[in-house]
XYZ file of C-alpha atoms in Angstrom:
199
model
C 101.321 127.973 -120.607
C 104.858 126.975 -120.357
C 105.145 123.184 -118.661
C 107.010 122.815 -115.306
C 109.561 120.470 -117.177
C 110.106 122.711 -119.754
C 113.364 124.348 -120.837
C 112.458 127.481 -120.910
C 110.466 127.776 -117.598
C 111.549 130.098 -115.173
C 112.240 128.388 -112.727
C 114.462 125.766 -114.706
C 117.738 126.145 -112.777
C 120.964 124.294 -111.828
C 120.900 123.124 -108.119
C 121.996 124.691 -105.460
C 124.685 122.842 -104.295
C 123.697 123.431 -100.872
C 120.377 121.553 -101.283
C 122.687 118.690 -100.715
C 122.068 116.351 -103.506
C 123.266 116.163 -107.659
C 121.942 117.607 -109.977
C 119.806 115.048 -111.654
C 121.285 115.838 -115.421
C 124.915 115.088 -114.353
C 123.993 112.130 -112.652
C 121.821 111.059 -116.031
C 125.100 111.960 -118.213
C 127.545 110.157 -115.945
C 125.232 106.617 -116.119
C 124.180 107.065 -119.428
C 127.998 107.229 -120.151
C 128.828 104.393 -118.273
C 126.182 101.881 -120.050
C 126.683 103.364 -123.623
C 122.957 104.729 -124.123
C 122.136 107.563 -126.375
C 119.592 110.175 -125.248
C 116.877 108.297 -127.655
C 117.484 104.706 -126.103
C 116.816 106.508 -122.499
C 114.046 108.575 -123.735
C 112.808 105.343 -125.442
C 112.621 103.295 -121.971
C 111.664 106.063 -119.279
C 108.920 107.875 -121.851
C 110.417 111.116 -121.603
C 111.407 113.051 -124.499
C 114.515 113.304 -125.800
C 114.781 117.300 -126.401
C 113.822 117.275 -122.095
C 116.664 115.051 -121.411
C 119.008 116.925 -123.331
C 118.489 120.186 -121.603
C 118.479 118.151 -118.186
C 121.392 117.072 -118.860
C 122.371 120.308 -120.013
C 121.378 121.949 -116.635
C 118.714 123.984 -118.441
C 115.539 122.295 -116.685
C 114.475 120.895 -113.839
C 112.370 117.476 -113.075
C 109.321 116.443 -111.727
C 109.720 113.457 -108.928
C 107.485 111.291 -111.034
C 109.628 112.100 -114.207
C 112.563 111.067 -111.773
C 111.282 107.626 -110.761
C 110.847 107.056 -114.214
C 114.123 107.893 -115.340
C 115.893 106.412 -112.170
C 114.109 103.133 -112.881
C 115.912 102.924 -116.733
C 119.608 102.314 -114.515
C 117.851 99.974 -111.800
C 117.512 102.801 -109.321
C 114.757 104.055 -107.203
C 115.222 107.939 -106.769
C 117.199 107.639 -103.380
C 119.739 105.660 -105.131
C 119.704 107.349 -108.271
C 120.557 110.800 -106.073
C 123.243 108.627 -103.871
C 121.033 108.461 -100.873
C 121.225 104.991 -100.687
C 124.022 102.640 -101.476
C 121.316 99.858 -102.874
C 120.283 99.828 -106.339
C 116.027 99.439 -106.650
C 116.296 95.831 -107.819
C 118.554 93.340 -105.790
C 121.751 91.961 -106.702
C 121.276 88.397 -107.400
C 124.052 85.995 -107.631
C 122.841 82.480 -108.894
C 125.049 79.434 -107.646
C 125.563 78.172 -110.639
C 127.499 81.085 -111.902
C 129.431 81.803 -109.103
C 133.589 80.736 -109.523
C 134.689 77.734 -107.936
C 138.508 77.478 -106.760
C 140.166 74.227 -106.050
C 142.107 75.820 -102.783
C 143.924 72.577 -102.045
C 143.350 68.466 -101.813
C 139.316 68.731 -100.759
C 138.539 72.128 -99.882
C 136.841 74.301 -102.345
C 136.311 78.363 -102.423
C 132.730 79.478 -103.495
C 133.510 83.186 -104.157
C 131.148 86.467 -104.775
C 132.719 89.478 -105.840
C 130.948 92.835 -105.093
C 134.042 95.472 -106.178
C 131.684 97.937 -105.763
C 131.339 97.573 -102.241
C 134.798 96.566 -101.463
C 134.522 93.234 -100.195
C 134.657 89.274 -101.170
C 132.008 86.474 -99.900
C 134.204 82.898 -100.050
C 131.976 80.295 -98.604
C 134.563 77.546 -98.122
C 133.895 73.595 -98.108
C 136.294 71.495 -96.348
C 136.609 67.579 -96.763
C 137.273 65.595 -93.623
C 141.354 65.603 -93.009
C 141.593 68.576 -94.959
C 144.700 71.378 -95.181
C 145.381 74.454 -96.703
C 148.872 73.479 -98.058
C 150.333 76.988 -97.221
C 149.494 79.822 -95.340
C 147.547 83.147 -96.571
C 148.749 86.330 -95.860
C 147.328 89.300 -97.946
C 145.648 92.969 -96.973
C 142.713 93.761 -95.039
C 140.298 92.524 -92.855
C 138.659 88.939 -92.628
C 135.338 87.815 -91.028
C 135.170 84.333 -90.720
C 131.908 82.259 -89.178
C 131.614 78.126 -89.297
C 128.752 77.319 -90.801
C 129.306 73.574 -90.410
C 131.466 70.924 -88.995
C 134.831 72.313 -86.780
C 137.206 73.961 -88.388
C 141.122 74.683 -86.585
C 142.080 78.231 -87.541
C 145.794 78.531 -87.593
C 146.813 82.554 -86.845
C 150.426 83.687 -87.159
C 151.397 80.476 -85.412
C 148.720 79.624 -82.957
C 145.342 77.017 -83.582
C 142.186 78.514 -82.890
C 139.561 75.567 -82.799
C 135.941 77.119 -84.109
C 132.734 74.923 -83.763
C 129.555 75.712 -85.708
C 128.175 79.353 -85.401
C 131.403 80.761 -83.990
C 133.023 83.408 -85.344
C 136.558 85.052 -85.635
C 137.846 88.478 -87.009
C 141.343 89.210 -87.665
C 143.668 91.397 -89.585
C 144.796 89.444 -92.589
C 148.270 90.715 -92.785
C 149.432 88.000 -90.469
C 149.823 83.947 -91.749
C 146.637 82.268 -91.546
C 145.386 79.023 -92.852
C 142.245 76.258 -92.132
C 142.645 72.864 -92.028
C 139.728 70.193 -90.891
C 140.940 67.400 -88.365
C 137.516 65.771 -88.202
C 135.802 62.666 -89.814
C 132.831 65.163 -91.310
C 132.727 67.886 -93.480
C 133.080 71.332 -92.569
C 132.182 74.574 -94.135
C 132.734 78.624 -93.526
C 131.831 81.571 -94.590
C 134.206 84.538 -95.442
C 134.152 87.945 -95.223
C 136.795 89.739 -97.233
C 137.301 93.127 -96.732
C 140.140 92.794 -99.554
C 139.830 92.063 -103.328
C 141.510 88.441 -103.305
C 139.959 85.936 -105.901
């Protein structure tokens, strides 16, 4: 008796478009691509043989949901994400502090910034000595999302200062001239939002 996941079962088929996912094999191909595996080093972590994942690929057979998990789980995937159901890979996206880039913005004020270019946005958590200035103004594309974490901050937007006090918050476009400066004797900090690529 032929097995479900075989190649030459009848039922083996490409997906109907309409069903309203990928067809698992492309998807395979297109990751596998994209690390530089071979068909043996996936078929070596997922269990599954490597003649099966050939004519997956290949469009030739079909695959069990178990056999899916399986192979989903080899890219860091659970079989939503694997299909593009969900945006989120299966394991989370960890980004330790040590390893996250620091920029010296200006005299006592530092940038802690987390780049997700896959999502399209920047995290800058910003650390402002007391009496501290941006020495110029920023003016670059997108949006920014800015919350005070810390502290009091004076936001400065195209030409008018904005004081913001811990927990409040402030969106703008960031096409205009905007800048931060700290007028108090403690340290302040922020959180940023960037819906930009700017560090």
């Amino acid at each position: 008796m032929t097995a479900p996941d075989s190649p030459t079962h009848p039922a083996a088929h490409r997906p109907d478009p309409e069903l309203g996912f990928p067809a698992p094999g492309e998807v395979l191909r297109r990751l596998r691509t994209q690390r530089g595996m071979s068909l043996r080093q996936v078929a070596a972590e997922c269990g599954l043989s490597v003649s099966f994942l050939a004519a997956l690929e290949r469009g030739e057979t079909d695959i069990a949901l178990e056999r899916l998990g399986r192979l989903a789980k080899v890219f860091g995937h659970n079989v939503g994400s694997f299909l593009g159901f969900s945006p989120g890979q299966a394991a989370p996206s960890l980004f330790p502090f040590g390893e996250q880039p620091v920029i010296e913005r200006a005299p006592g004020i530092t940038y802690r910034v987390l780049r997700a270019p896959e999502l399209g946005y920047q995290v800058v958590q910003g650390n402002f000595a007391p009496h501290s200035a941006l020495g110029e103004d920023l003016q670059h594309e997108g949006t920014d999302l800015i919350i005070v974490t810390e502290g009091t901050l004076v936001t400065r937007y195209n030409g008018v200062d904005h004081t913001l006090r811990t927990g409040d918050c402030v969106r703008w476009s960031a096409g205009y001239p905007h800048s931060f400066r700290n007028d108090t004797d403690k340290p302040a900090r922020m959180v940023a939002l960037l819906f930009s690529s700017l560090y």
